[in-house]
Coordinates of C-alpha atoms in Angstrom, one line a residue:
M1 CA 0.0 0.2 0.0
K2 CA 1.8 3.3 -1.2
V3 CA 0.3 6.2 0.9
R4 CA 0.9 10.3 0.4
I5 CA 0.6 12.4 3.1
G6 CA 1.9 16.5 3.9
A7 CA 5.1 18.4 2.7
N8 CA 5.8 19.6 6.1
A9 CA 5.0 16.4 7.6
T10 CA 7.9 14.6 9.7
A11 CA 10.0 11.8 9.7
E12 CA 8.2 11.1 13.2
E13 CA 5.0 11.1 11.8
A14 CA 5.2 9.0 8.9
E15 CA 6.5 6.6 10.6
A16 CA 3.5 6.9 13.0
V17 CA 1.2 6.9 10.2
A18 CA 3.0 3.7 9.1
A19 CA 3.3 1.9 10.7
A20 CA -0.9 2.7 12.3
L21 CA -1.8 1.7 8.3
A22 CA -0.2 -1.9 8.7
E23 CA -1.4 -2.6 12.0
H24 CA -4.6 -1.6 10.7
Y25 CA -4.5 -3.3 7.0
R26 CA -2.4 -6.1 7.8
D27 CA -0.3 -5.2 5.0
D28 CA 2.9 -3.4 3.9
V29 CA 3.6 -0.1 3.5
A30 CA 5.3 2.9 1.7
V31 CA 4.2 7.0 3.4
F32 CA 5.6 9.6 0.9
V33 CA 6.2 13.1 1.5
G34 CA 5.0 16.0 -0.6
E35 CA 5.8 15.1 -4.5
S36 CA 9.0 13.2 -3.0
D37 CA 9.5 9.7 -5.3
T38 CA 11.4 8.0 -1.9
P39 CA 9.1 6.9 0.6
A40 CA 9.8 8.5 3.7
A41 CA 9.0 5.9 6.5
T42 CA 8.1 2.0 5.4
R43 CA 6.3 -0.4 7.7
D44 CA 6.3 -4.1 6.9
G45 CA 2.5 -5.7 7.3
P46 CA 2.2 -8.6 10.0
D47 CA 3.3 -12.4 8.9
E48 CA 0.3 -14.5 8.3
S49 CA 2.2 -17.5 8.8
E50 CA 3.0 -17.0 12.1
P51 CA 0.1 -17.9 14.3
E52 CA -1.3 -16.0 16.6
Q53 CA -0.3 -16.9 20.4
E54 CA -3.4 -18.9 22.1
Y55 CA -3.8 -18.1 24.9
E56 CA -5.2 -19.8 28.3
P57 CA -7.8 -19.0 31.5
T58 CA -5.1 -18.2 34.3
D59 CA -5.6 -19.7 37.9
R60 CA -6.9 -16.1 38.9
E61 CA -10.4 -17.3 37.0
D62 CA -9.9 -21.4 37.7
E63 CA -10.4 -20.3 41.3
L64 CA -13.2 -18.2 40.0
W65 CA -14.6 -21.8 38.6
D66 CA -14.0 -23.4 41.8
E67 CA -15.7 -20.9 43.9
I68 CA -19.2 -21.2 41.5
E69 CA -19.1 -24.7 41.9
E70 CA -19.1 -24.4 45.8
I71 CA -21.9 -22.7 45.5
L72 CA -23.5 -24.4 43.3
E73 CA -23.6 -27.0 46.0
G74 CA -26.4 -25.3 48.0
G75 CA -26.4 -25.7 51.3
P76 CA -26.0 -28.1 53.8
E77 CA -25.6 -32.1 52.7
K78 CA -27.9 -33.6 55.3
Y79 CA -30.8 -31.1 54.1
K80 CA -30.1 -32.8 50.3
E81 CA -30.5 -35.4 52.0
R82 CA -34.0 -34.7 54.0
L83 CA -35.7 -33.4 50.8
S84 CA -34.9 -36.2 49.0
E85 CA -37.2 -38.6 51.9
Q86 CA -40.0 -35.7 51.5
G87 CA -39.7 -36.4 47.4
K88 CA -38.5 -33.2 46.5
L89 CA -36.0 -31.6 44.6
F90 CA -33.1 -30.2 45.2
V91 CA -33.3 -26.4 43.3
R92 CA -30.4 -26.8 41.1
D93 CA -32.3 -29.9 39.9
R94 CA -35.4 -28.7 39.6
L95 CA -34.0 -25.4 37.7
D96 CA -32.9 -28.3 35.5
L97 CA -36.5 -30.4 35.4
W98 CA -37.8 -26.8 33.9
F99 CA -35.3 -25.0 31.4
N100 CA -33.1 -28.4 30.3
A101 CA -30.5 -27.0 31.5
E102 CA -27.0 -27.8 31.2
Q103 CA -24.3 -27.6 33.9
S104 CA -23.1 -24.5 31.6
S105 CA -26.6 -23.3 31.5
A106 CA -26.0 -22.6 35.8
G107 CA -22.9 -22.3 35.2
S108 CA -20.1 -24.7 35.4
R109 CA -16.9 -24.3 33.6
T110 CA -17.8 -26.8 30.8
E111 CA -17.9 -24.6 28.1
S112 CA -21.7 -23.5 26.8
G113 CA -23.9 -25.6 25.1
D114 CA -26.5 -25.0 22.1
G115 CA -29.7 -26.6 22.9
D116 CA -32.9 -24.2 22.3
D117 CA -33.2 -23.7 25.9
G118 CA -31.5 -23.2 30.1
I119 CA -30.8 -20.7 32.1
L120 CA -29.8 -17.3 30.2
F121 CA -27.8 -16.4 33.5
E122 CA -28.2 -15.7 37.0
D123 CA -28.6 -12.7 39.2
G124 CA -26.7 -12.5 42.2
R125 CA -25.0 -16.0 42.6
F126 CA -22.7 -14.6 45.4
A127 CA -24.8 -13.2 47.6
E128 CA -23.3 -14.1 51.1
W129 CA -19.7 -15.5 49.9
D130 CA -18.3 -14.0 53.0
S131 CA -20.6 -14.3 55.4
D132 CA -19.7 -16.6 58.4
D133 CA -22.2 -19.0 58.1
Q134 CA -23.0 -21.3 55.0
L135 CA -25.2 -19.3 53.0
P136 CA -25.2 -19.8 49.1
A137 CA -26.6 -17.4 47.3
D138 CA -28.7 -16.5 50.1
G139 CA -30.5 -19.4 49.7
L140 CA -32.7 -17.9 46.7
I141 CA -32.1 -18.4 43.2
T142 CA -32.9 -15.1 40.3
G143 CA -32.5 -15.3 36.3
A144 CA -33.3 -15.5 32.9
A145 CA -34.3 -18.5 31.0
E146 CA -35.8 -19.9 27.8
F147 CA -39.1 -21.4 28.5
E148 CA -41.1 -23.5 26.0
G149 CA -39.5 -21.2 23.3
R150 CA -40.6 -18.0 25.5
D151 CA -37.9 -15.8 27.5
L152 CA -39.3 -15.8 31.9
H153 CA -37.4 -14.0 34.3
F154 CA -37.8 -16.7 37.6
M155 CA -36.9 -17.1 41.1
A156 CA -36.3 -19.9 43.4
N157 CA -35.8 -21.5 47.1
D158 CA -33.1 -23.0 47.9
F159 CA -35.0 -24.9 50.5
T160 CA -31.2 -26.2 51.9
V161 CA -30.5 -22.9 53.2
K162 CA -31.9 -22.3 55.6
A163 CA -35.2 -24.0 55.3
G164 CA -34.7 -21.1 52.2
S165 CA -36.4 -18.5 54.2
M166 CA -36.0 -14.5 53.0
A167 CA -32.8 -12.3 54.5
E168 CA -31.7 -9.1 52.9
K169 CA -29.7 -10.3 50.6
G170 CA -32.3 -12.4 49.2
V171 CA -34.7 -9.5 49.4
E172 CA -32.5 -7.6 47.0
K173 CA -32.5 -9.8 44.1
F174 CA -36.1 -11.2 44.8
L175 CA -37.2 -7.1 44.7
R176 CA -34.7 -6.3 41.3
M177 CA -35.8 -8.9 39.1
Q178 CA -39.6 -7.7 39.7
Q179 CA -38.2 -4.3 38.5
R180 CA -36.6 -5.7 35.3
A181 CA -40.2 -7.3 35.0
L182 CA -41.0 -4.1 34.6
K183 CA -39.4 -2.6 32.2
T184 CA -38.3 -6.0 29.8
G185 CA -42.3 -6.7 30.3
K186 CA -41.5 -10.7 30.1
P187 CA -43.3 -13.5 32.1
V188 CA -42.2 -14.3 35.9
L189 CA -41.5 -17.5 37.0
Y190 CA -41.7 -18.1 40.7
L191 CA -40.9 -21.1 42.0
M192 CA -41.5 -21.3 45.6
D193 CA -40.2 -23.0 48.6
S194 CA -40.3 -21.0 51.4
S195 CA -40.6 -21.0 55.1
G196 CA -40.5 -17.4 55.2
G197 CA -38.4 -14.5 56.6
R198 CA -35.5 -15.7 58.3
I199 CA -36.6 -13.8 62.0
D200 CA -32.9 -13.7 64.1
Q201 CA -32.1 -11.2 60.2
Q202 CA -35.6 -9.8 60.5
S203 CA -34.1 -6.1 60.8
G204 CA -32.3 -6.0 57.6
F205 CA -35.4 -7.1 55.5
F206 CA -38.7 -6.8 57.6
A207 CA -39.9 -3.2 57.1
N208 CA -37.4 -1.3 54.9
R209 CA -38.5 0.5 52.0
E210 CA -36.9 -1.4 49.8
G211 CA -37.5 -5.0 52.1
I212 CA -39.7 -8.0 51.8
G213 CA -43.1 -5.4 51.5
K214 CA -41.6 -4.5 49.0
Y215 CA -42.9 -7.8 47.3
Y216 CA -46.0 -6.8 47.2
Y217 CA -45.8 -3.8 46.3
N218 CA -43.6 -5.2 43.1
H219 CA -46.4 -8.1 42.3
S220 CA -49.5 -5.2 42.6
Q221 CA -47.2 -3.2 39.8
L222 CA -46.7 -6.0 37.5
S223 CA -50.1 -7.0 38.1
G224 CA -51.9 -7.0 34.5
R225 CA -48.6 -6.4 33.0
V226 CA -47.1 -9.5 33.1
P227 CA -48.2 -12.9 33.1
Q228 CA -46.6 -13.8 36.8
I229 CA -47.2 -17.8 38.0
C230 CA -46.6 -19.5 40.9
V231 CA -45.5 -23.1 41.6
L232 CA -45.1 -24.4 45.5
Y233 CA -43.6 -26.8 46.4
G234 CA -43.6 -27.1 50.1
P235 CA -45.5 -25.2 52.9
C236 CA -44.7 -21.6 52.4
I237 CA -45.5 -20.2 55.4
A238 CA -46.6 -15.9 56.3
G239 CA -45.0 -13.4 53.6
A240 CA -44.3 -16.6 52.0
A241 CA -47.3 -16.7 51.1
Y242 CA -48.8 -13.8 50.0
T243 CA -46.4 -14.4 46.5
P244 CA -48.6 -17.2 45.4
V245 CA -51.8 -15.4 45.9
F246 CA -51.1 -12.4 44.0
A247 CA -49.1 -14.6 41.9
D248 CA -52.0 -14.5 38.8
F249 CA -52.1 -18.5 37.8
T250 CA -50.8 -20.7 41.6
V251 CA -50.3 -24.4 41.1
M252 CA -49.6 -26.6 44.2
V253 CA -48.0 -30.5 44.3
E254 CA -50.2 -32.6 46.1
G255 CA -49.1 -33.7 49.1
M256 CA -46.0 -31.5 48.6
S257 CA -47.1 -27.9 48.7
A258 CA -48.6 -25.7 52.0
M259 CA -49.6 -22.3 52.2
A260 CA -50.4 -20.4 55.0
I261 CA -50.8 -17.1 57.4
A262 CA -49.2 -19.1 60.6
S263 CA -47.6 -22.6 60.8
P264 CA -49.4 -25.5 62.5
R265 CA -47.9 -24.6 65.6
M266 CA -47.9 -21.1 65.9
V267 CA -51.9 -21.8 65.3
Q268 CA -51.8 -23.7 67.8
M269 CA -49.9 -21.2 69.8
V270 CA -52.7 -18.7 69.1
T271 CA -55.8 -20.5 68.6
G272 CA -55.4 -23.7 70.7
E273 CA -56.6 -25.3 67.1
D274 CA -54.7 -28.7 66.7
I275 CA -54.0 -28.9 62.8
D276 CA -51.9 -30.2 60.5
M277 CA -50.2 -28.7 57.8
Q278 CA -52.2 -30.4 55.1
E279 CA -55.5 -29.6 56.4
L280 CA -54.9 -26.1 57.2
G281 CA -53.7 -25.7 53.7
G282 CA -52.6 -28.4 51.6
A283 CA -53.2 -28.4 48.1
R284 CA -56.9 -29.6 47.8
M285 CA -57.7 -27.2 50.6
H286 CA -56.8 -24.1 48.7
A287 CA -58.3 -25.9 45.8
E288 CA -61.5 -26.7 46.8
E289 CA -62.2 -24.6 49.9
S290 CA -60.6 -21.4 49.3
G291 CA -59.8 -21.4 45.3
S292 CA -56.7 -20.0 46.1
A293 CA -55.0 -22.7 44.1
D294 CA -55.4 -22.6 39.8
L295 CA -54.1 -26.0 39.0
V296 CA -53.2 -29.1 41.4
A297 CA -50.4 -31.1 39.8
T298 CA -49.1 -34.7 40.8
D299 CA -45.8 -34.6 41.0
E300 CA -42.7 -31.7 40.2
E301 CA -43.2 -33.0 37.1
H302 CA -46.7 -33.3 35.7
A303 CA -46.3 -28.9 37.7
R304 CA -44.0 -28.2 35.1
E305 CA -46.2 -29.5 32.4
L306 CA -49.3 -27.5 33.1
V307 CA -47.7 -24.4 33.4
A308 CA -46.2 -25.0 29.9
Q309 CA -49.9 -25.9 29.0
L310 CA -51.0 -22.7 30.5
T311 CA -48.4 -20.6 29.3
S312 CA -49.6 -21.5 25.3
Y313 CA -52.7 -19.5 25.8
L314 CA -51.2 -16.2 27.4
P315 CA -48.6 -13.5 25.8
D316 CA -45.7 -12.0 27.2
N317 CA -47.0 -8.8 27.9
S318 CA -50.7 -6.7 28.2
D319 CA -49.5 -5.1 24.8
E320 CA -49.5 -8.6 22.8
K321 CA -52.0 -10.0 21.9
P322 CA -52.0 -14.3 22.7
P323 CA -50.2 -16.7 20.7
Q324 CA -52.3 -18.7 18.1
T325 CA -52.3 -22.0 16.5
D326 CA -53.4 -24.3 13.9
G327 CA -57.1 -25.0 14.1
R328 CA -57.9 -28.7 14.8
P329 CA -60.8 -29.9 14.6
P330 CA -63.4 -30.7 18.1
E331 CA -63.1 -33.2 19.6
K332 CA -66.8 -34.3 19.3
S333 CA -68.8 -33.3 16.1
P334 CA -70.5 -30.1 16.9
K335 CA -73.6 -32.4 15.3
G336 CA -74.4 -33.8 18.4
I337 CA -75.0 -30.1 20.8
D338 CA -79.2 -30.5 20.3
A339 CA -79.0 -33.8 21.5
V340 CA -76.8 -33.0 24.6
I341 CA -79.0 -30.8 25.8
P342 CA -82.1 -31.2 27.1
D343 CA -85.7 -29.9 26.0
A344 CA -87.2 -29.5 30.0
P345 CA -84.8 -26.9 31.2
N346 CA -84.2 -28.2 34.8
R347 CA -82.2 -31.6 33.5
A348 CA -79.0 -31.3 34.2
Y349 CA -76.3 -31.8 32.0
D350 CA -72.6 -31.6 31.7
M351 CA -71.5 -28.1 30.4
H352 CA -68.1 -29.8 28.7
E353 CA -70.5 -31.9 26.7
V354 CA -71.0 -28.9 24.5
V355 CA -67.6 -27.2 25.6
E356 CA -65.8 -30.1 23.3
R357 CA -68.2 -29.8 20.7
V358 CA -67.1 -25.9 20.3
V359 CA -63.3 -25.8 21.1
D360 CA -60.1 -27.7 18.9
A361 CA -59.5 -30.2 20.3
E362 CA -57.9 -31.4 23.9
S363 CA -57.5 -27.2 23.8
F364 CA -60.2 -26.4 26.8
F365 CA -57.4 -25.8 30.3
E366 CA -60.2 -25.3 33.1
L367 CA -59.1 -24.0 36.2
K368 CA -60.0 -24.2 39.5
E369 CA -62.5 -26.9 38.0
S370 CA -62.7 -28.1 42.2
Y371 CA -63.9 -24.5 43.3
G372 CA -67.6 -22.9 42.4
K373 CA -68.1 -25.8 40.8
E374 CA -71.5 -24.6 39.3
I375 CA -69.3 -22.1 36.5
L376 CA -66.5 -23.7 34.6
T377 CA -63.7 -22.1 34.0
G378 CA -60.2 -22.1 31.6
F379 CA -58.8 -21.7 28.4
G380 CA -59.7 -22.7 24.8
R381 CA -58.9 -22.9 21.6
V382 CA -61.1 -21.7 18.4
D383 CA -60.2 -22.8 15.3
G384 CA -56.6 -21.9 17.1
R385 CA -57.4 -18.6 18.9
P386 CA -57.3 -18.5 22.9
V387 CA -60.0 -18.2 24.7
G388 CA -61.3 -18.1 28.2
I389 CA -64.2 -19.4 28.5
V390 CA -67.2 -18.5 30.9
A391 CA -69.6 -21.4 31.1
N392 CA -72.1 -22.3 33.1
Q393 CA -72.4 -26.2 34.7
P394 CA -75.5 -27.2 35.2
A395 CA -74.9 -30.7 36.7
E396 CA -74.1 -29.0 39.3
R397 CA -76.9 -27.4 41.7
A398 CA -78.9 -26.7 38.1
G399 CA -76.1 -24.2 37.1
A400 CA -76.9 -21.7 40.1
I401 CA -74.1 -18.9 40.5
F402 CA -73.5 -19.8 44.1
P403 CA -70.8 -17.2 45.6
D404 CA -67.8 -18.7 44.9
A405 CA -68.5 -19.7 41.3
A406 CA -68.9 -15.4 41.1
E407 CA -66.1 -15.4 42.5
K408 CA -64.1 -17.3 40.4
A409 CA -65.8 -16.3 37.5
A410 CA -65.0 -12.5 38.3
E411 CA -61.1 -12.9 38.5
F412 CA -61.3 -15.2 35.3
V413 CA -62.8 -12.4 33.7
W414 CA -60.6 -9.8 35.0
T415 CA -57.1 -12.1 34.1
C416 CA -58.4 -12.6 30.5
D417 CA -59.1 -8.7 29.9
A418 CA -55.5 -8.1 31.5
Y419 CA -54.2 -10.0 28.8
N420 CA -56.6 -9.2 25.5
I421 CA -58.0 -13.4 25.9
P422 CA -61.6 -12.7 24.1
L423 CA -63.8 -14.3 26.1
L424 CA -67.1 -16.4 25.8
Y425 CA -69.5 -17.1 27.8
L426 CA -72.4 -20.1 27.2
A427 CA -74.9 -18.7 28.9
D428 CA -77.2 -22.0 31.3
T429 CA -78.2 -20.6 34.7
P430 CA -81.4 -20.1 36.6
G431 CA -79.8 -16.6 38.1
F432 CA -77.7 -16.4 40.9
M433 CA -78.5 -18.6 44.2
A434 CA -81.5 -17.0 47.0
G435 CA -81.1 -17.7 50.5
S436 CA -79.6 -16.8 54.1
G437 CA -76.8 -19.0 53.3
V438 CA -75.5 -17.2 50.4
E439 CA -76.5 -13.8 51.7
K440 CA -74.4 -14.8 54.2
D441 CA -71.6 -15.7 52.6
A442 CA -71.8 -12.6 50.3
I443 CA -73.8 -13.7 47.1
L444 CA -74.4 -9.7 46.5
E445 CA -70.9 -8.8 46.9
K446 CA -69.7 -11.1 45.1
G447 CA -72.2 -11.3 42.4
K448 CA -71.0 -7.7 41.8
K449 CA -68.1 -7.8 41.7
M450 CA -68.7 -10.8 38.6
I451 CA -71.1 -8.1 37.1
Y452 CA -68.5 -5.1 37.0
A453 CA -65.3 -7.5 35.7
T454 CA -68.2 -8.5 33.0
S455 CA -68.5 -5.0 32.5
A456 CA -65.1 -4.0 32.4
A457 CA -64.0 -6.5 29.8
T458 CA -62.9 -4.6 26.9
V459 CA -61.5 -7.3 25.1
P460 CA -64.5 -8.7 22.1
K461 CA -67.2 -11.2 24.4
Q462 CA -69.1 -13.4 22.4
C463 CA -72.5 -14.6 24.9
V464 CA -74.6 -18.1 23.7
V465 CA -77.9 -18.4 25.4
V466 CA -77.3 -22.5 25.3
R467 CA -80.1 -23.2 27.5
K468 CA -81.8 -20.4 30.7
A469 CA -80.8 -17.4 31.0
Y470 CA -82.8 -15.7 34.5
G471 CA -82.4 -13.0 36.2
A472 CA -79.5 -11.0 36.8
G473 CA -77.4 -14.6 35.3
I474 CA -77.6 -12.8 32.2
Y475 CA -76.2 -9.9 33.5
A476 CA -73.1 -11.1 34.9
M477 CA -73.3 -13.9 31.6
S478 CA -72.4 -10.4 29.3
G479 CA -76.7 -10.7 27.8
P480 CA -77.4 -7.9 25.7
A481 CA -76.7 -4.9 28.0
Y482 CA -73.0 -5.9 28.7
D483 CA -71.9 -4.6 25.8
P484 CA -71.3 -8.1 24.5
E485 CA -70.5 -8.3 20.1
S486 CA -72.8 -10.7 19.7
T487 CA -75.7 -12.0 21.4
I488 CA -77.0 -15.4 19.5
A489 CA -78.4 -18.1 20.8
L490 CA -79.5 -21.9 20.3
P491 CA -83.1 -23.0 19.9
S492 CA -83.4 -24.3 23.4
G493 CA -83.4 -21.3 24.8
E494 CA -84.6 -18.9 27.1
I495 CA -84.8 -15.5 28.7
A496 CA -86.2 -14.3 31.9
I497 CA -86.4 -12.3 35.0
M498 CA -87.1 -16.0 36.7
G499 CA -87.9 -19.7 35.3
P500 CA -92.0 -21.2 34.8
E501 CA -92.5 -22.6 38.2
A502 CA -90.9 -19.2 40.7
A503 CA -93.1 -16.9 38.0
I504 CA -96.4 -18.4 38.1
N505 CA -96.1 -18.7 41.8
A506 CA -95.2 -14.9 42.2
V507 CA -98.3 -13.9 39.7
Y508 CA -100.9 -16.3 40.0
A509 CA -100.6 -18.4 43.2
N510 CA -103.4 -17.1 44.7
K511 CA -106.1 -17.0 41.5
L512 CA -104.1 -20.8 41.9
N513 CA -105.0 -21.3 45.1
D514 CA -108.9 -20.7 44.4
I515 CA -109.5 -23.5 42.6
D516 CA -111.4 -26.8 44.7
D517 CA -110.3 -29.1 42.0
P518 CA -106.6 -30.6 42.5
E519 CA -107.2 -31.2 38.6
E520 CA -108.5 -28.3 37.1
R521 CA -105.3 -27.2 39.4
K522 CA -103.0 -29.0 37.8
K523 CA -104.7 -28.4 33.8
R524 CA -104.5 -24.7 34.8
E525 CA -100.7 -24.3 36.0
Q526 CA -99.4 -25.7 32.9
E527 CA -101.4 -23.7 30.9
L528 CA -99.6 -21.2 32.3
R529 CA -96.3 -22.8 32.3
E530 CA -96.6 -23.1 28.7
E531 CA -97.7 -19.6 27.6
Y532 CA -95.1 -18.4 30.0
R533 CA -92.3 -20.4 28.1
E534 CA -93.7 -18.6 25.2
D535 CA -92.9 -15.5 26.2
I536 CA -89.3 -16.4 27.2
D537 CA -88.5 -17.9 24.3
V538 CA -85.9 -16.8 22.2
H539 CA -87.9 -15.9 19.3
R540 CA -89.6 -13.9 20.9
M541 CA -86.6 -12.6 21.8
A542 CA -85.0 -12.1 18.2
S543 CA -88.2 -11.4 17.4
D544 CA -87.9 -8.5 18.8
V545 CA -84.5 -8.2 18.5
V546 CA -83.4 -8.6 21.9
I547 CA -80.8 -10.9 21.0
D548 CA -79.0 -10.8 17.5
D549 CA -79.8 -14.4 16.1
I550 CA -80.8 -17.6 17.1
V551 CA -78.0 -20.3 15.0
P552 CA -78.1 -24.9 14.5
P553 CA -76.3 -26.1 17.3
S554 CA -74.6 -27.6 14.9
T555 CA -73.0 -24.2 13.0
L556 CA -72.5 -23.1 16.9
R557 CA -68.8 -23.8 16.2
D558 CA -67.9 -22.1 12.7
E559 CA -71.0 -19.0 13.4
L560 CA -67.6 -18.6 16.5
V561 CA -65.1 -19.0 14.5
N562 CA -66.4 -16.2 12.2
R563 CA -67.6 -13.9 14.6
F564 CA -64.6 -14.0 17.1
D565 CA -62.6 -13.6 13.6
F566 CA -64.4 -10.3 12.4
Y567 CA -64.3 -8.5 15.9
E568 CA -60.5 -9.5 16.4
T569 CA -59.2 -6.2 16.1
V570 CA -62.0 -4.0 18.0
E571 CA -61.4 -1.4 20.1
K572 CA -64.1 -0.2 23.2
D573 CA -63.8 3.1 25.0
V574 CA -63.5 3.8 29.0
P575 CA -64.9 6.1 30.6
D576 CA -62.3 9.2 31.9
K577 CA -61.6 7.9 34.8
K578 CA -58.6 6.4 37.4
H579 CA -60.1 3.6 38.8
G580 CA -63.2 1.5 39.3
T581 CA -64.7 0.8 43.3
I582 CA -65.7 -2.8 42.8
I583 CA -62.7 -5.1 43.3

């Protein structure tokens, strides 16, 4: 390479130019000054025939790897042995199960693999490294990982370190993970196995501005922004029990998980009640009685499978749409829908039989199936599109809406709306249950929440009157007044203030009592019943354009495919206000 520079350049400047260009271009360089034909400086490029020196890791890096491997071993060996006795995995093995993580992903000195899954990185690994006690990572692991093809934040308690208890450094890691999730807009997975706060160190983390209390502030900020999913692997007590209930979805493992405000020993001390952990706050109790568990797994592998299914219906955050798949035909033919629904409005049947004829095969993913069983809630796909399904269940107490079912439906609708999942309501209910028992259980308050959630939802909604829709049941199930994109009915549908029996008793009781002949009274009751049912039949509602259409049951799935597709981009205005007051 020949280069000419200004006539005023010195010999030193020419040498510097030659050296720099030879190094940069890896070529021989001759530098000429002014008009001279003789080079003022030359420099040969690097000899490519000589291999560059290869460097190896030093003792300093080897020492660091030794330190990392010591951290990865977790707490004392005796506590690991107890895990196996309890049928639980050591936390690092648990992370392997979740993320198919090779040792390299977790931080061993082997070179990184090329697998699709694994831990991307870990934060705060050296927390409490200089502690006099054995506290690797301060008993709490946080980082980022790839799960089922999607990136997410995660945390996991190490039960071999002080029973997974939380202290200052671990709390700091937990908070950073949450705050970073707000920035990235990526889901958060909590793998909980914690006995709560570390009491002997509470002054460093309990009531501080950036202490454990900030967990739940951050949970609240993340709520509805990114999906938060919590899996419990052990008894989570006191503060550790709040993360599961703040999460959008909670998975408990049968016979292993538990959560409660206080331990059985504390309960006995405070109240005198003698109770074991599973009875106090085990998976079955929370699945059937409190409704705090969305899903119950049989073991650790099953818990992962459930979360993998769950996340397939969810977007990464509230700005995105839920992921669609290729559509599949229903598991059962839609031609059988009409045969499933009895002619008699009070005869029971299983609403799953309708759902399975509407959604894609094997796509109905039910949540809280053992709680508030009068309403089914869960995700499904309609020609590949995720939808949230709220369906009355006539097989359970005639499909009447009880307080627990109303609360369950309200929370589900609220969650679907937060993550842009369209809603499908399948109505077959005599309305909200009446009586002193449900009044004491707050039927008005919890019914109000269901109606509020339905009213406030801005995602596309489709309401199908499958059979009866009586009383405020038609309101809670997103009837015509609740801004559904469509209200359609099957020919078996009825809409009324109340059912025929109750209406006749309310309006004609005195007149019927005046009829002395029992046969004549019975005949008149039947005539009134038939007249009333004609008045509430969906054909009358369609004639008055109260509903949009009556569709042949065998075409219901196709009808819903077209309607959800057509209204996919609908946007709804909401009043200019801070927020509602109904929660």
